Short mmCIF file of C-alpha atoms in Angstrom, two decimals:
data_model
loop_
_atom_site.label_atom_id
_atom_site.label_comp_id
_atom_site.label_asym_id
_atom_site.label_seq_id
_atom_site.Cartn_x
_atom_site.Cartn_y
_atom_site.Cartn_z
CA MET A 14 14.94 4.40 28.60
CA SER A 15 12.95 6.19 30.90
CA ALA A 16 9.99 4.73 32.76
CA PRO A 17 6.76 5.05 31.49
CA VAL A 18 5.20 8.67 32.59
CA ASP A 19 1.24 9.00 33.13
CA LEU A 20 -0.17 11.44 31.34
CA ASP A 21 -3.81 10.49 31.57
CA GLY A 22 -4.66 13.30 34.11
CA ALA A 23 -6.98 15.95 33.16
CA PRO A 24 -4.62 19.05 33.04
CA PHE A 25 -2.02 16.87 30.87
CA GLN A 26 -4.86 15.45 28.68
CA SER A 27 -6.37 19.20 28.23
CA ARG A 28 -3.11 20.23 27.01
CA LEU A 29 -2.64 17.40 24.33
CA ALA A 30 -5.98 18.46 23.16
CA GLU A 31 -4.88 21.97 22.58
CA LEU A 32 -1.62 20.67 20.51
CA LEU A 33 -3.98 18.21 18.53
CA ALA A 34 -6.55 21.02 17.83
CA ALA A 35 -3.61 23.00 16.57
CA ARG A 36 -2.19 20.62 14.50
CA ALA A 37 -5.82 20.65 12.87
CA ALA A 38 -6.14 24.16 12.47
CA TRP A 39 -2.83 24.03 10.44
CA VAL A 40 -4.45 21.23 8.41
CA GLY A 41 -7.46 22.97 7.80
CA THR A 42 -9.89 20.42 9.17
CA GLU A 43 -11.35 19.27 12.19
CA PRO A 44 -9.05 17.32 15.13
CA HIS A 45 -11.43 14.20 14.99
CA ARG A 46 -12.19 14.08 11.26
CA ALA A 47 -11.88 10.34 9.80
CA ALA A 48 -9.17 9.93 7.47
CA ASP A 49 -10.69 10.03 3.75
CA ASP A 50 -8.84 7.34 1.49
CA SER A 51 -10.78 8.63 -1.60
CA GLY A 52 -9.48 11.95 -1.60
CA GLY A 53 -6.22 14.24 -0.99
CA CYS A 54 -2.93 12.92 -1.86
CA THR A 55 -0.43 10.23 -0.72
CA VAL A 56 3.14 9.98 -0.46
CA LEU A 57 4.85 6.64 -0.91
CA VAL A 58 8.13 5.89 1.11
CA LEU A 59 10.10 2.83 -0.06
CA LEU A 60 12.39 0.76 2.60
CA ARG A 61 15.00 -1.38 1.60
CA SER A 62 16.05 -1.48 5.39
CA VAL A 63 15.59 0.71 8.38
CA ASP A 64 18.51 3.25 8.49
CA LEU A 65 17.41 6.09 10.76
CA GLU A 66 20.04 8.35 9.43
CA ASP A 67 18.78 7.96 6.02
CA LEU A 68 14.91 8.09 6.99
CA VAL A 69 15.58 11.41 9.04
CA ARG A 70 17.50 13.07 6.10
CA GLY A 71 15.60 11.82 3.45
CA ALA A 72 12.10 12.73 4.94
CA ARG A 73 13.15 16.30 5.42
CA ARG A 74 14.92 16.77 1.80
CA PHE A 75 11.75 15.65 0.40
CA ALA A 76 9.31 17.87 2.54
CA ALA A 77 11.72 20.89 1.64
CA GLY A 78 11.58 20.19 -2.01
CA LEU A 79 8.00 20.09 -2.75
CA SER A 80 6.40 23.01 -4.78
CA ASP A 81 3.68 25.50 -2.49
CA GLY A 82 1.05 23.48 -4.38
CA GLU A 83 2.15 20.17 -3.51
CA ALA A 84 2.86 20.87 0.17
CA ASP A 85 -0.47 22.60 0.55
CA ALA A 86 -2.13 19.26 -1.01
CA TRP A 87 -0.25 17.23 1.20
CA ARG A 88 -0.85 18.95 4.26
CA ARG A 89 -4.84 18.97 3.43
CA SER A 90 -4.26 15.32 3.17
CA TRP A 91 -2.96 15.29 6.99
CA THR A 92 0.41 14.49 4.97
CA ARG A 93 -0.63 10.78 4.22
CA THR A 94 2.34 8.71 3.32
CA ARG A 95 2.44 5.01 2.95
CA PHE A 96 5.36 2.71 4.01
CA LEU A 97 6.31 -0.24 1.40
CA PHE A 98 9.06 -2.50 1.41
CA GLY A 99 11.06 -2.23 -1.72
CA ASN A 100 14.47 -1.47 -3.32
CA SER A 101 14.73 2.20 -5.03
CA ALA A 102 17.28 0.36 -7.53
CA ASN A 103 14.47 -1.51 -8.99
CA LEU A 104 12.60 1.71 -10.04
CA THR A 105 11.63 2.29 -13.74
CA ALA A 106 11.75 5.73 -15.39
CA ARG A 107 7.90 5.47 -15.24
CA ASN A 108 7.90 5.59 -11.39
CA PRO A 109 10.97 7.67 -10.57
CA ALA A 110 11.86 8.43 -6.90
CA ARG A 111 11.57 12.13 -6.26
CA VAL A 112 14.55 11.87 -3.10
CA VAL A 113 16.59 8.83 -2.15
CA ALA A 114 18.44 8.71 0.99
CA PRO A 115 22.22 9.00 0.84
CA THR A 116 23.03 5.25 1.27
CA GLY A 117 20.02 4.18 -0.79
CA SER A 118 17.86 2.66 1.95
CA ALA A 119 14.97 4.48 1.10
CA ALA A 120 13.30 6.37 -1.66
CA TRP A 121 10.40 9.16 -1.46
CA LEU A 122 7.76 9.12 -4.34
CA GLY A 123 4.99 11.74 -5.02
CA PRO A 124 2.84 13.15 -3.71
CA PHE A 125 0.20 11.15 -5.76
CA PRO A 126 -3.78 11.54 -6.05
CA ALA A 127 -5.26 9.39 -3.70
CA GLY A 128 -7.32 7.46 -6.42
CA ARG A 129 -4.17 7.55 -8.94
CA LEU A 130 -1.50 5.55 -6.89
CA PRO A 131 1.08 3.81 -9.35
CA GLY A 132 0.98 0.43 -9.69
CA LEU A 133 3.70 -0.31 -7.64
CA SER A 134 1.97 0.74 -4.36
CA ARG A 135 -0.21 -2.61 -5.25
CA LEU A 136 2.57 -5.01 -5.86
CA LEU A 137 4.88 -3.99 -2.94
CA LYS A 138 4.20 -5.21 0.71
CA PRO A 139 3.22 -2.80 3.25
CA VAL A 140 5.79 -2.26 6.07
CA THR A 141 4.59 -4.61 9.01
CA GLY A 142 6.70 -6.20 11.83
CA VAL A 143 8.19 -5.47 15.38
CA LEU A 144 10.09 -2.15 16.19
CA PRO A 145 13.75 -3.31 16.50
CA ALA A 146 16.06 -2.12 18.86
CA LEU A 147 17.07 1.93 18.84
CA PRO A 148 19.69 3.85 19.82
CA ALA A 149 18.62 5.58 22.69
CA GLU A 150 20.11 8.91 21.26
CA LEU A 151 21.60 9.41 17.80
CA ASP A 152 23.08 12.74 16.85
CA LEU A 153 22.87 13.92 12.81
CA PRO A 154 25.22 16.34 12.05
CA PRO A 155 24.58 19.24 9.51
CA VAL A 156 24.36 18.64 5.87
CA ALA A 157 27.86 20.03 4.54
CA GLY A 158 27.74 23.25 2.28
CA PRO A 159 28.43 26.83 2.79
CA ALA A 160 24.41 27.48 3.53
CA SER A 161 24.26 24.97 6.35
CA THR A 162 26.18 26.38 9.01
CA HIS A 163 24.30 25.86 12.53
CA PRO A 164 26.50 26.43 15.61
CA GLY A 165 26.07 25.28 18.82
CA ALA A 166 23.68 22.27 20.17
CA PRO A 167 21.51 20.44 17.69
CA ARG A 168 17.82 20.34 18.08
CA GLU A 169 16.36 17.72 20.06
CA LEU A 170 13.71 15.45 18.74
CA HIS A 171 12.37 13.18 21.29
CA VAL A 172 9.96 10.36 20.49
CA ALA A 173 8.04 7.89 22.45
CA VAL A 174 8.36 4.35 21.59
CA ARG A 175 6.55 2.12 24.29
CA ALA A 176 4.27 -0.68 22.47
CA LEU A 177 4.71 0.51 18.95
CA THR A 178 5.16 -1.32 15.96
CA LEU A 179 7.52 -0.68 13.19
CA ALA A 180 4.79 0.94 11.00
CA GLU A 181 3.58 3.06 13.89
CA TYR A 182 6.77 4.21 14.93
CA LEU A 183 7.55 5.12 11.18
CA VAL A 184 4.30 7.14 10.98
CA HIS A 185 5.08 9.27 13.89
CA LEU A 186 8.52 10.00 13.10
CA HIS A 187 7.47 10.94 9.47
CA HIS A 188 4.49 12.88 10.40
CA THR A 189 7.21 15.22 12.70
CA LEU A 190 9.52 15.52 10.62
CA ALA A 191 7.92 16.31 7.21
CA GLU A 192 5.16 18.64 9.03
CA SER A 193 7.93 20.48 10.98
CA VAL A 194 9.90 21.22 7.51
CA LEU A 195 6.37 22.29 5.66
CA ARG A 196 5.82 24.61 8.71
CA GLY A 197 9.21 26.03 8.74
CA SER A 198 9.73 24.61 12.55
CA LEU A 199 13.00 22.55 11.17
CA ARG A 200 15.50 22.77 8.18
CA ALA A 201 16.47 19.92 6.01
CA ASP A 202 20.07 20.84 6.54
CA GLU A 203 20.40 21.73 10.19
CA PRO A 204 21.85 19.22 12.90
CA LEU A 205 19.35 17.15 14.80
CA ARG A 206 19.64 14.88 17.83
CA LEU A 207 17.17 11.99 17.86
CA ILE A 208 16.47 11.08 21.27
CA HIS A 209 14.28 7.54 22.02
CA ARG A 210 12.42 7.37 25.35
CA THR A 211 9.64 4.85 26.70
CA ASP A 212 7.33 7.73 27.38
CA LEU A 213 7.84 11.48 27.16
CA ASP A 214 8.42 13.72 30.16
CA ALA A 215 5.39 15.41 31.38
CA ARG A 216 7.34 18.29 31.70
CA LEU A 217 7.45 18.58 27.77
CA VAL A 218 3.51 19.10 27.77
CA ARG A 219 4.28 22.35 29.60
CA THR A 220 6.52 23.86 27.24
CA GLU A 221 5.66 25.46 23.83
CA PRO A 222 7.39 22.89 21.20
CA GLY A 223 9.05 23.68 17.81
CA TYR A 224 6.34 20.75 16.76
CA ALA A 225 4.52 18.12 19.03
CA ARG A 226 2.90 15.09 17.57
CA VAL A 227 -0.11 14.09 19.54
CA HIS A 228 -2.36 11.17 18.35
CA HIS A 229 -4.84 8.83 20.03
CA ALA A 230 -3.04 6.54 22.42
CA ARG A 231 -5.00 3.42 20.57
CA GLY A 232 -7.30 3.50 18.18
CA ASP A 233 -10.28 2.56 20.55
CA SER A 234 -9.29 5.02 23.33
CA PRO A 235 -10.08 8.64 23.73
CA ALA A 236 -6.96 8.97 25.48
CA LEU A 237 -4.25 11.29 23.82
CA ARG A 238 -0.59 10.64 23.91
CA LEU A 239 2.41 12.77 23.32
CA PHE A 240 4.38 10.65 20.61
CA THR A 241 7.02 13.48 19.26
CA TRP A 242 8.18 16.66 20.96
CA LEU A 243 10.43 19.07 18.86
CA SER A 244 12.72 21.64 20.87
CA PRO A 245 11.76 24.91 19.44
CA GLU A 246 15.32 26.01 19.69
CA PRO A 247 18.94 24.36 19.39
CA GLY A 248 20.05 22.86 23.16
CA ARG A 249 16.79 23.23 24.43
#
């Protein structure tokens, strides 16, 4: 992985603030508004194991399958998502999975009104732990089908992983995938190259992304950090 890149300078921080404000405008709220767990809606993701290909495919398929009303409500809730350790094979008819990943390693439920989450959300353990070793690059070919022909190079999704826990990594990756699909910046079936770096290259900040995930570097720090960057076009 590449060496860390210092993005603490004023010009970079100003650009990151612009990208964060753009996301807030899409959500429809202020960029520094505190999360309100008493309202909005929440999606649950059950993980039997961490399978990156399953996770990337399932997250895009879930977001693409939402109705307009569901997508709008989840957008206005900052696409709030909770990750829980669990096996989709153990779900009952009362709490069915909306999407199950191809090998069954992950399942998506919801969106649920934040105050009416299913009982399993209280019974299952939230995802915790250290981030396991990740491949430097992972290519996901297009989903087979007559409507999913995508010639040429895949889109690139860069993810900065320095000092992230497993839960933090999942949050940044999932927000990027789901919101990119909801915004029409990424299709559920197109090829994608997932690229992991210690930190993202400062030159990316000067370009216009298909999507960029910007958040506070740490909860007690005002400094912003670029966590993900999706290329605007294939091969870019």
